Coordinates of C-alpha atoms and ligand atoms in Angstrom, one line a residue:
X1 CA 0.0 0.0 0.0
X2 CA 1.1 3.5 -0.7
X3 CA 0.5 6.1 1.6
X4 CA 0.1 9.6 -0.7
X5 CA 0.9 11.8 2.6
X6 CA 3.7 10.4 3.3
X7 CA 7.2 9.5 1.8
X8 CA 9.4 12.1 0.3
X9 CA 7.1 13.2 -2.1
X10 CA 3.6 13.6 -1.2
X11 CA 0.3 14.4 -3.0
X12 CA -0.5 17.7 -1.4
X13 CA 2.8 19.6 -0.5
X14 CA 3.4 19.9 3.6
X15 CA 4.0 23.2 5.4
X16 CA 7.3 24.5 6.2
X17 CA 7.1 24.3 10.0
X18 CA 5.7 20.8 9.9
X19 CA 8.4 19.3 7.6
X20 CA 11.4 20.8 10.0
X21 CA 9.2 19.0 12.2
X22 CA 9.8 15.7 10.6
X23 CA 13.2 16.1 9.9
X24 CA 13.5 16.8 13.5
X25 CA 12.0 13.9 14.6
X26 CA 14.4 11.5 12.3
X27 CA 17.3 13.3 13.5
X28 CA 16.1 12.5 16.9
X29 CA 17.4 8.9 16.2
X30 CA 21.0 9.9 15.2
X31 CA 23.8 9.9 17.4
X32 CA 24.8 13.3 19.4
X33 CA 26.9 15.2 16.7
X34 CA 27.2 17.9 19.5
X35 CA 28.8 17.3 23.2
X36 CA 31.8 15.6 22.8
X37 CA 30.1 11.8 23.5
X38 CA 30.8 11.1 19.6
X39 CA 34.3 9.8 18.8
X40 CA 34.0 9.6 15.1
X41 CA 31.6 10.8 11.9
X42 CA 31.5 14.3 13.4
X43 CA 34.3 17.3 14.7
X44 CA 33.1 19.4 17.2
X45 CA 34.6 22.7 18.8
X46 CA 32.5 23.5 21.0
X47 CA 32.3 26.9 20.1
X48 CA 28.8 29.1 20.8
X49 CA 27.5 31.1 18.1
X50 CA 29.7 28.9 15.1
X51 CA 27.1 26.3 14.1
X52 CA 24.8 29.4 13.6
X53 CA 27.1 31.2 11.5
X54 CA 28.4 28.8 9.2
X55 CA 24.6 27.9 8.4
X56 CA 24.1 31.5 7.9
X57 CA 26.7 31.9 5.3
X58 CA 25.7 28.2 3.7
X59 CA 22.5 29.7 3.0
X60 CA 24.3 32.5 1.3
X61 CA 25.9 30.6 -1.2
X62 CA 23.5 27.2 -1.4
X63 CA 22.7 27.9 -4.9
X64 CA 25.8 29.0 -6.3
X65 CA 27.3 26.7 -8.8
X66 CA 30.6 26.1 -8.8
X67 CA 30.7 24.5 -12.0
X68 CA 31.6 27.9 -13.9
X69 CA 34.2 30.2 -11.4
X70 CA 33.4 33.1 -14.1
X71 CA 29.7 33.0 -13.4
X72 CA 30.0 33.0 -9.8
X73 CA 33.3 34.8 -8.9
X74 CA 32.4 34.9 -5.1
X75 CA 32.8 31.2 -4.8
X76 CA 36.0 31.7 -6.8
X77 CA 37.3 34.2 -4.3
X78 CA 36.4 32.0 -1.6
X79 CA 37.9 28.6 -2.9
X80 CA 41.0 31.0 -3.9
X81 CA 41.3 32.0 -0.4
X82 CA 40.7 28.8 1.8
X83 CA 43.4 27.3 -0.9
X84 CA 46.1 29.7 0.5
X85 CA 45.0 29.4 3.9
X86 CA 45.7 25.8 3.8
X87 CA 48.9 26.4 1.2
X88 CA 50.3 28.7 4.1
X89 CA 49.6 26.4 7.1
X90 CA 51.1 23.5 5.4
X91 CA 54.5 24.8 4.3
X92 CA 53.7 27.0 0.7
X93 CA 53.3 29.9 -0.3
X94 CA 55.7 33.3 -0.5
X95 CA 58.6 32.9 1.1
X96 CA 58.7 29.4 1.6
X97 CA 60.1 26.7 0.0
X98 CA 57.1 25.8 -1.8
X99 CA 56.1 29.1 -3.1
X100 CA 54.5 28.1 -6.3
X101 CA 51.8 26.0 -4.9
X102 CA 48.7 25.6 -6.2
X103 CA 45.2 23.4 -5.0
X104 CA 41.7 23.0 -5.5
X105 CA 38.5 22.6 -3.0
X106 CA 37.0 19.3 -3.4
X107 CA 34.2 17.8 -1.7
X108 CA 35.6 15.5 0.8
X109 CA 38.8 13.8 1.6
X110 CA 38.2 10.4 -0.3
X111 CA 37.6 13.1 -3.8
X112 CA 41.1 14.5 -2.9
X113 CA 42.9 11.4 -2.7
X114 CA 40.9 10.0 -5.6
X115 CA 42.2 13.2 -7.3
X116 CA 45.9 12.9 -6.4
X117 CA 46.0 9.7 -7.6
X118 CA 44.7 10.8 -10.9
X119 CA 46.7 13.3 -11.2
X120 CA 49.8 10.9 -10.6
X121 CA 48.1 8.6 -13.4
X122 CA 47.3 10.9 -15.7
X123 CA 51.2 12.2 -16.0
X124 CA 53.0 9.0 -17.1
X125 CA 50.5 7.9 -19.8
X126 CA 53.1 5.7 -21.3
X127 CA 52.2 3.1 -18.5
X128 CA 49.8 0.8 -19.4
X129 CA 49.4 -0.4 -16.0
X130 CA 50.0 2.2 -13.7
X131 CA 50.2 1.5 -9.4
X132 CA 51.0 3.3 -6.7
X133 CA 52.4 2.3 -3.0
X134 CA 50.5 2.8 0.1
X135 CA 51.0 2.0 4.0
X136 CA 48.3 -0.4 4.8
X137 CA 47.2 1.9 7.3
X138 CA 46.9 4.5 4.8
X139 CA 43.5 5.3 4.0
X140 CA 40.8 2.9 2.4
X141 CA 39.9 5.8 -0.4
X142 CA 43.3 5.0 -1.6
X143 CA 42.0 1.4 -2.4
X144 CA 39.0 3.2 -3.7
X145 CA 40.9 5.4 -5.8
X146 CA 42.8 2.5 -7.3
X147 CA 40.3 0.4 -7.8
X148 CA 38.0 3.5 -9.8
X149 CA 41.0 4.5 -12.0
X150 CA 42.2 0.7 -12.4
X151 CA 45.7 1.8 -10.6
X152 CA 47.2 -1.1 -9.2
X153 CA 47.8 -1.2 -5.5
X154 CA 51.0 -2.0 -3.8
X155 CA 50.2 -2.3 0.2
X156 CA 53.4 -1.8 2.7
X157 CA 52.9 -3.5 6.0
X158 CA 53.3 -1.2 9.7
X159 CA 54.9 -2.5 12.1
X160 CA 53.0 -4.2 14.6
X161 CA 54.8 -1.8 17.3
X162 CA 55.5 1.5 16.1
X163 CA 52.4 0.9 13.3
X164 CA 55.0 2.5 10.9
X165 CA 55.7 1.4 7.5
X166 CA 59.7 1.1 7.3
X167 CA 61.1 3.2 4.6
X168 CA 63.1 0.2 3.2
X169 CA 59.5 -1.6 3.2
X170 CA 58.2 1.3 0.8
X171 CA 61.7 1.5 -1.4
X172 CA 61.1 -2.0 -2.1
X173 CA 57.7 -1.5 -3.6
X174 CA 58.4 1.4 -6.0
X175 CA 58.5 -0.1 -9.2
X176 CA 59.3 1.5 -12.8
X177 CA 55.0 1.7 -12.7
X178 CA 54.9 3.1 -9.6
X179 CA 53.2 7.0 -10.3
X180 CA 52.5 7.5 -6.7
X181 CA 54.0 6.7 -3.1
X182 CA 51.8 8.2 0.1
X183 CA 52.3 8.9 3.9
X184 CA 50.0 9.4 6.5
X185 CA 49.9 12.6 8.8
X186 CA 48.5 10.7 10.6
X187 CA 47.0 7.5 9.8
X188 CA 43.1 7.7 11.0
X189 CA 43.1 4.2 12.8
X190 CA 45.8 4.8 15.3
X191 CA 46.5 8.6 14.9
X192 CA 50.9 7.7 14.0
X193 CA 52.9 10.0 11.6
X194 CA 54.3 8.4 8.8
X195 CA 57.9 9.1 8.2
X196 CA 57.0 11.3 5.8
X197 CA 60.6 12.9 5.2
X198 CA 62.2 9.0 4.4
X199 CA 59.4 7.7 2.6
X200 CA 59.3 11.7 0.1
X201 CA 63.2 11.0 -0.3
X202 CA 62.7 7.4 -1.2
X203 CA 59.8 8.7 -3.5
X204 CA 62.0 11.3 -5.0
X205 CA 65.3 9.5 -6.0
X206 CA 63.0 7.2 -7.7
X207 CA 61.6 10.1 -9.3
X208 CA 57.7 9.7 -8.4
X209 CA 55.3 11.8 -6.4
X210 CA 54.7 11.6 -2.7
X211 CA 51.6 12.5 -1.9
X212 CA 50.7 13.0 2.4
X213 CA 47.3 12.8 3.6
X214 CA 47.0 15.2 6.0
X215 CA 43.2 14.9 5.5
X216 CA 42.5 14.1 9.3
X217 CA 45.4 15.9 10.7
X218 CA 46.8 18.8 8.5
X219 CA 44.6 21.2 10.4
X220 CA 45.5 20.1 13.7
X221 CA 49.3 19.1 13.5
X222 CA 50.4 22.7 12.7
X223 CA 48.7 24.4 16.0
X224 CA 50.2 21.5 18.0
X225 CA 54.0 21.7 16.6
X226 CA 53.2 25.7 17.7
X227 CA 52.0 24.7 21.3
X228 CA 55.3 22.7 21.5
X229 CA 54.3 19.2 20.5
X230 CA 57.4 17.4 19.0
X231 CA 55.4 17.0 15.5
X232 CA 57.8 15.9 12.9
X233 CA 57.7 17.3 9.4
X234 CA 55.6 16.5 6.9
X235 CA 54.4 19.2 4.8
X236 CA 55.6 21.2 1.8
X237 CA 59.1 21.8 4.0
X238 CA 60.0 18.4 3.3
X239 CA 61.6 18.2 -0.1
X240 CA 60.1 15.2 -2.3
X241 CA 56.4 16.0 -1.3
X242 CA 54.0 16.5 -4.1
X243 CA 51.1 16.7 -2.9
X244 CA 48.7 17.2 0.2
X245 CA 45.4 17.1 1.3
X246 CA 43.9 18.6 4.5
X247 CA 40.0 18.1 5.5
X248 CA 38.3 21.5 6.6
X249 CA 35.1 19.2 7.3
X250 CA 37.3 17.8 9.7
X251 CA 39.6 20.1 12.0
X252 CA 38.8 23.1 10.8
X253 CA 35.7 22.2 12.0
X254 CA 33.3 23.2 8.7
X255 CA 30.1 21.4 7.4
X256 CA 30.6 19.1 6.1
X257 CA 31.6 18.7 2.3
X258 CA 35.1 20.7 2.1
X259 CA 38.2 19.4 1.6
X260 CA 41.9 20.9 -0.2
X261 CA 43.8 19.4 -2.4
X262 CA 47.6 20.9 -2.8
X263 CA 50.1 20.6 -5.3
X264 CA 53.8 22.0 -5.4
X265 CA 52.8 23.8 -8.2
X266 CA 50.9 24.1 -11.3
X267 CA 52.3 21.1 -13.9
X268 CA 51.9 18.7 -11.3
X269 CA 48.4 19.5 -10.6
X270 CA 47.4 20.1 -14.2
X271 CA 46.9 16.5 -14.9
X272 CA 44.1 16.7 -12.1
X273 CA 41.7 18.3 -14.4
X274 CA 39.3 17.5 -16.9
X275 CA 38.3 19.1 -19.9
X276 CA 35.5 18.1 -22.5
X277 CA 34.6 20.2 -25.5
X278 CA 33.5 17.0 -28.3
X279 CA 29.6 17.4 -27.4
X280 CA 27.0 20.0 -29.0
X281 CA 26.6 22.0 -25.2
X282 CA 29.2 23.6 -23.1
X283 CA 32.9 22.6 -23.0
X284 CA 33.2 21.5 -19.6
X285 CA 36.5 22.4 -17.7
X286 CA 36.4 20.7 -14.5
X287 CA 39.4 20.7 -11.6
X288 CA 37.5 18.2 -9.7
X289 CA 35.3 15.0 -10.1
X290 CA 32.3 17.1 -8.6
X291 CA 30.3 19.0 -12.3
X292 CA 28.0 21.3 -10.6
X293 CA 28.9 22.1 -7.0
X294 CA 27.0 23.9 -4.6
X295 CA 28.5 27.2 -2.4
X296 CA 27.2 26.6 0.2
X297 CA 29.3 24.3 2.0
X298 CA 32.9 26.8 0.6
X299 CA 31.3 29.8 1.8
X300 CA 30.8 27.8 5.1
X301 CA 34.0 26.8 5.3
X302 CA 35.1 30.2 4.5
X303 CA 32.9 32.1 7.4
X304 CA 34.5 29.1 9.9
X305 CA 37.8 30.0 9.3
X306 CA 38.1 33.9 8.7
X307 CA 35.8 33.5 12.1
X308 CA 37.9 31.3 14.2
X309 CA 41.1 32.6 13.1
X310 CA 44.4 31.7 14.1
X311 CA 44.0 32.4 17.4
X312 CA 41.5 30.4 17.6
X313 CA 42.4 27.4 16.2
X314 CA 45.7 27.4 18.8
X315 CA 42.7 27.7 21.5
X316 CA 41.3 24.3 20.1
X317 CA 44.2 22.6 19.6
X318 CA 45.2 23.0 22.8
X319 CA 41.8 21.7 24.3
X320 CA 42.1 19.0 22.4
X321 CA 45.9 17.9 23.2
X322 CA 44.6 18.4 26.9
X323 CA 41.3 16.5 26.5
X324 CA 43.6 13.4 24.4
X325 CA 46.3 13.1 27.6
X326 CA 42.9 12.9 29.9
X327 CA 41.4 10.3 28.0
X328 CA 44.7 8.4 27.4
X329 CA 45.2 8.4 31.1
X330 CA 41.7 7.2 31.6
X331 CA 42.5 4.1 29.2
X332 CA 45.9 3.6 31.5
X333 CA 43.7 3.2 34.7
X334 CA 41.4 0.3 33.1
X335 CA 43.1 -3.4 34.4
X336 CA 43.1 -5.2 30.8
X337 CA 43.2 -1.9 28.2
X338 CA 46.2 -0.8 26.5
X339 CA 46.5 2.0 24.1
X340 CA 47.4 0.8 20.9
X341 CA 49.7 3.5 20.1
X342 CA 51.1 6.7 22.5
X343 CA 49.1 9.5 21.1
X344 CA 50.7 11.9 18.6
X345 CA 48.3 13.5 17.3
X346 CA 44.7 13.9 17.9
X347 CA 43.5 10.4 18.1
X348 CA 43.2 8.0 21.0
X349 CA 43.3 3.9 20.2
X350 CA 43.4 0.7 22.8
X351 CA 43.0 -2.5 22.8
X352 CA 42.2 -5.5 25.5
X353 CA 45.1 -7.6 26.4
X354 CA 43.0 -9.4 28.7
X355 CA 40.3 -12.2 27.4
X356 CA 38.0 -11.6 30.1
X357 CA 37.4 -8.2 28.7
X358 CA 35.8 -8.6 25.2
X359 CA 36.4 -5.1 23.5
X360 CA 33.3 -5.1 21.2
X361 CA 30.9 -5.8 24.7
X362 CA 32.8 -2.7 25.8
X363 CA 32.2 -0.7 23.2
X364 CA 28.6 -1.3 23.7
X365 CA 28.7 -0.9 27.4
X366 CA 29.9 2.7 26.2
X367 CA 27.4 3.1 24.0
X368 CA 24.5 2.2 26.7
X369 CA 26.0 5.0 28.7
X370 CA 26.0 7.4 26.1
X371 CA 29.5 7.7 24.9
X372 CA 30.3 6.2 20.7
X373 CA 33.5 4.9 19.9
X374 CA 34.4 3.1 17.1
X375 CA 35.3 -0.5 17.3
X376 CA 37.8 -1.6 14.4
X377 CA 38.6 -5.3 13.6
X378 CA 41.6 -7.4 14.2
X379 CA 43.5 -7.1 11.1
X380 CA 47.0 -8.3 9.8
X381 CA 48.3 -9.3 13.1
X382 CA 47.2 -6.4 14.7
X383 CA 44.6 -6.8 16.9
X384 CA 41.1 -5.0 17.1
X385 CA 40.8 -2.1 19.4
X386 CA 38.6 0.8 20.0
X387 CA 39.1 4.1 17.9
X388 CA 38.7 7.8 19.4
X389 CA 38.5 10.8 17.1
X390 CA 39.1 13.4 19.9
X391 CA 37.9 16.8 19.3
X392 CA 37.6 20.3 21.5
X393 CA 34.6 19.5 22.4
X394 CA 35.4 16.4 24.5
X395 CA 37.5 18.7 26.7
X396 CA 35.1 19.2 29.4
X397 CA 33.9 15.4 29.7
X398 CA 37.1 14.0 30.1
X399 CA 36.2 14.0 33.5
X400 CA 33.1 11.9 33.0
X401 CA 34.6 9.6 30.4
X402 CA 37.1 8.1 33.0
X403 CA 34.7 6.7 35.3
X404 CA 31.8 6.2 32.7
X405 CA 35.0 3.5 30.7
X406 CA 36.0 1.6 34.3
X407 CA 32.3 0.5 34.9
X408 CA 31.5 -0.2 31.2
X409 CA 34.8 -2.3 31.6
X410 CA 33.5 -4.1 34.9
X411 CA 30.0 -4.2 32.5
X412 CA 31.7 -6.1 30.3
X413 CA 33.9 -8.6 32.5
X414 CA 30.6 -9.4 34.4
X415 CA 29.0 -9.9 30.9
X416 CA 31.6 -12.0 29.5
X417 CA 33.5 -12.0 26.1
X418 CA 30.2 -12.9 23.3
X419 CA 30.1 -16.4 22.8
X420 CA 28.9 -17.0 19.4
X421 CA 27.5 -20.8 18.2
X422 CA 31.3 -22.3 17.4
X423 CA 29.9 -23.6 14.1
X424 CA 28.8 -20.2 12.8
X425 CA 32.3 -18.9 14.1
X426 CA 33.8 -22.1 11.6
X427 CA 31.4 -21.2 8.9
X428 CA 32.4 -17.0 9.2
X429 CA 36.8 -18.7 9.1
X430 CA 35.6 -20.6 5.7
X431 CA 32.9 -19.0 4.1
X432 CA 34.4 -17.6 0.7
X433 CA 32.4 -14.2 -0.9
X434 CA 31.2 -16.1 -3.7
X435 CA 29.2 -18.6 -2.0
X436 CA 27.6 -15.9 0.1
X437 CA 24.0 -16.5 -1.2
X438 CA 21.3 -13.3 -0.8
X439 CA 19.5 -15.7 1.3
X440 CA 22.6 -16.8 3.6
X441 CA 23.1 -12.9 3.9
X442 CA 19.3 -12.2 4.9
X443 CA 19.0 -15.1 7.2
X444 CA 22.5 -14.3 8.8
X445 CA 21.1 -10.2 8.6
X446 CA 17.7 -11.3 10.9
X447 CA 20.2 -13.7 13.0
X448 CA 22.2 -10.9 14.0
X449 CA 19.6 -8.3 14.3
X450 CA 20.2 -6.4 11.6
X451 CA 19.0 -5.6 8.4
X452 CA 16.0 -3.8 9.4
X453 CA 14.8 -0.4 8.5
X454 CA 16.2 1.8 11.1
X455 CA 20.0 1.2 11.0
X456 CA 21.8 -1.0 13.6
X457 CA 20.6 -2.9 16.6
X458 CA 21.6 -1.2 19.9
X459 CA 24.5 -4.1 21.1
X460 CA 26.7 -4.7 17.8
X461 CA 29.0 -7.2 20.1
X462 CA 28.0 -10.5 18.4
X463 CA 28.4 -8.7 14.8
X464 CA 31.5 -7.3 14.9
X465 CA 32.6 -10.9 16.9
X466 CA 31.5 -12.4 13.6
X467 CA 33.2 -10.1 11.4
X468 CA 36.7 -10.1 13.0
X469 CA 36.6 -14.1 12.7
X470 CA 35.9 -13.4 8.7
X471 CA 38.5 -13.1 6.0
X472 CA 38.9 -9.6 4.7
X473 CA 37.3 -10.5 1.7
X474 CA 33.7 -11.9 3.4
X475 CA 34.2 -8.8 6.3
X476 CA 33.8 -6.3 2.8
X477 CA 30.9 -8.7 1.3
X478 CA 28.8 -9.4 4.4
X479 CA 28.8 -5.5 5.2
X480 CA 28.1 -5.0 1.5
X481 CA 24.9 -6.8 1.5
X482 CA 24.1 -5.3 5.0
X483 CA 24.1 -1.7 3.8
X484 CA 22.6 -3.1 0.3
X485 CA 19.5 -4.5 2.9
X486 CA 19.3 -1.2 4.4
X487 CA 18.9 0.6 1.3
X488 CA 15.4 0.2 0.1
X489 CA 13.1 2.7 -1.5
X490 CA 10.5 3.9 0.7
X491 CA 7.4 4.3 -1.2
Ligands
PLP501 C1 43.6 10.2 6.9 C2 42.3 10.3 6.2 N1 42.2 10.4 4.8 C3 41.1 10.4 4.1 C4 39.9 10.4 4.7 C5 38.6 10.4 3.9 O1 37.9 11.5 4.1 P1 36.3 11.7 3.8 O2 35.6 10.8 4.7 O3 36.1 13.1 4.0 O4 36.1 11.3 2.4 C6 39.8 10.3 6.1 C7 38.6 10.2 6.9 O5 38.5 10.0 8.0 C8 41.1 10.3 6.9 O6 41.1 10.2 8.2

């Protein structure tokens, strides 16, 4: 049955205040982007009066198009500006060693490494089969990227202690192919810094580019080497680099949907483009994947920064380094939890050496009390611990989040480590992809609790139990055909 009132688009249009209304009510389900309980998806500082103006000036510039920078010279001005800004933060610019640098604003961090890496293709087209080297902690839109521009991929393992790559490691896997090498400042999953002056040399005797994603932590590392942190470098001062990219979406703390790309200068990004004149309509001339592009989210990102400021950024930063020592010490205090990795940045990772704690009925213990963390699976030999994006607006819970992670970790001990049926365990170690049936998938879906139409069940213990037993391979199938359930029309 279709109901003609309801769904997206409904017989008789609905008035303004009632549809907020709605869209209230569904957000009422999310999780807290605001008040520092969220430890991933969102960036928070904290800040009064910000959320209001970046919305303000989003509104401005919402049906801008930045598909033609003559049209719409504002958005021009804008993207021109929040280019230097991040140029100028990250080692370019006049005066510098990088003076000639150039960048686009892309949508997101995934388009800006999908970029770089076409970029890097798109200059040696005398390979036929093109790859590029990247630390498997490096980012998965590096896989993406290789796997949409059929760029082969040539993973470096971390080590298992410093969760590193070593330099020799990535020297050995440049090839005469190889268009592109990249470091990580910092990796998301543990929050290290690549050793992003080796692995640019290594890169640049072999004569290739080095890009560093700085997507997470180019907006952050800069205020922290100027409050004193020993941050080593990894920007445009370091000869051999490239490329960067740096998220404003992330510590810059804009809406979401900004993101720069950087080049050293203009012939290494011109490969980046795309230009199309063989049709009977407009010749299309477009720096990034996005065609038509809305303003809204640039002129956000500009009002955040020319509003926040230097100064204000330094204020941040230095909440958060204080609010990351709090919550590493409150990880220290737990019996049984070890952080992964000292924290160097802005992130904050453990794991559970002890089997009586089971992490994933921790991280749901958390979540019962209100606090989200992201839980990421064993993989190649390193085991699975809990992830912590820490922003400035966690500062002033670090104080609750100690106690509130010693009784979800006596909550878990009492509850036990999950205790899945040891056949389905066998069947999750053996299973391959291809004989992963839509039925098996919807039968294991209902099993598990998921698969419904509003998102995940409450305790994801016993899932993520079953996908850290799974191969790789089955981990990205079985979540494939979970999100594939949970996409369905509504009529
Ligand atoms: C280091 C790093 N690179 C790239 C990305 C991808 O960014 P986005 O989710 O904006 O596409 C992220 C996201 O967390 C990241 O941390």
């Amino acid at each position: 049955m279709i109901d003609e009132t309801a769904g997206a688009l409904p017989i008789a249009g609905v008035p303004a205040a009632r549809v907020l209304d709605e869209i209230r009510g569904l957000r009422a389900g999310d999780r807290p982007t605001h008040g520092g309980r969220l430890f991933a998806y969102v960036y928070d500082p904290g800040v009064a009066g910000l959320d209001e103006l970046a919305q303000a000036a989003h509104a401005e510039s919402a049906h801008v198009n930045g598909l033609d920078p003559t049209a719409f010279p504002s958005l021009l001005a804008m993207e021109n500006a929040l280019v230097g800004a991040a140029a100028r933060l990250l080692g370019g610019g006049p005066g510098t060693s990088a003076p000639d640098v150039v960048g686009s604003v892309t949508g997101g961090g995934t388009e800006s490494l999908l970029l770089a890496v076409k970029a890097a293709r798109d200059a040696r087209p005398d390979l036929a089969e093109p790859r590029i080297v990247v630390p498997v902690s490096g980012h998965a839109a590096f896989a993406k990227a290789a796997h949409y521009l059929r760029v082969a991929l040539d993973p470096v393992p971390v080590d298992p202690v410093t969760l590193r790559p070593a330099v020799a490691d990535v020297a050995a896997a440049i090839r005469p192919e190889t268009v592109l090498v990249v470091a990580s400042a910092p990796s998301y999953a543990h929050g290290v810094i690549d050793p992003v002056a080796e692995i640019a040399a290594v890169a640049a005797a072999a004569g290739v580019r080095c890009h560093v994603d700085a997507c997470f932590g180019g907006w952050t590392l800069p205020w922290l080497r100027r409050l004193g942190a020993p941050v080593p470098p990894f920007d445009f001062a370091v000869p051999g680099v490239t490329s960067i990219s740096v998220d404003l979406h992330k510590y810059a703390y804009a809406p979401k949907g900004v993101s720069v790309l950087l080049h050293r200068d203009s012939a290494l990004r011109a490969p980046q483009f795309f230009a199309y004149g063989d049709w009977p309509g407009y010749t299309m001339v477009n720096p990034v994947v996005a065609s038509t592009r809305s303003g809204g989210p640039i002129a956000a990102a500009y009002a955040t920064l020319r509003h926040l400021g230097e100064d204000g950024y330094l204020r941040l930063a230095a909440r958060t380094r204080d609010a990351v020592a709090g919550l590493a010490d409150a990880v220290r205090a737990v019996d049984g939890l070890r952080l992964l990795a000292e924290p160097e940045s802005t992130v904050v990772c453990f794991t559970a050496d002890d089997p009586g704690l089971d992490l994933f009925v921790l991280v749901d213990e958390l979540t019962a009390r209100g606090w989200h963390t992201q839980p990421q699976l064993a993989y190649a030999g390193l085991p699975a611990s809990v992830h912590l994006t820490v922003t400035a607006a966690v500062a002033p819970r670090v104080a609750e989040f100690g106690p509130a992670l010693a009784e979800a970790a006596t909550a878990a001990r009492a509850a036990g480590p999950v205790a899945l049926p040891p056949e389905l365990l066998a069947l999750a170690g053996s299973l391959t992809p291809a004989a992963l049936t839509p039925e098996l998938v919807a039968g294991l879906a209902a099993g598990l609790g998921l698969g419904g139409t509003v998102g995940a069940p409450e305790r994801m213990a016993a899932v993520n139990t079953l996908l850290d037993a799974a191969p790789v391979a089955l981990r990205e199938r079985l979540l494939t055909e979970f999100v594939g359930l949970l996409q369905r029309p509504v009529w």
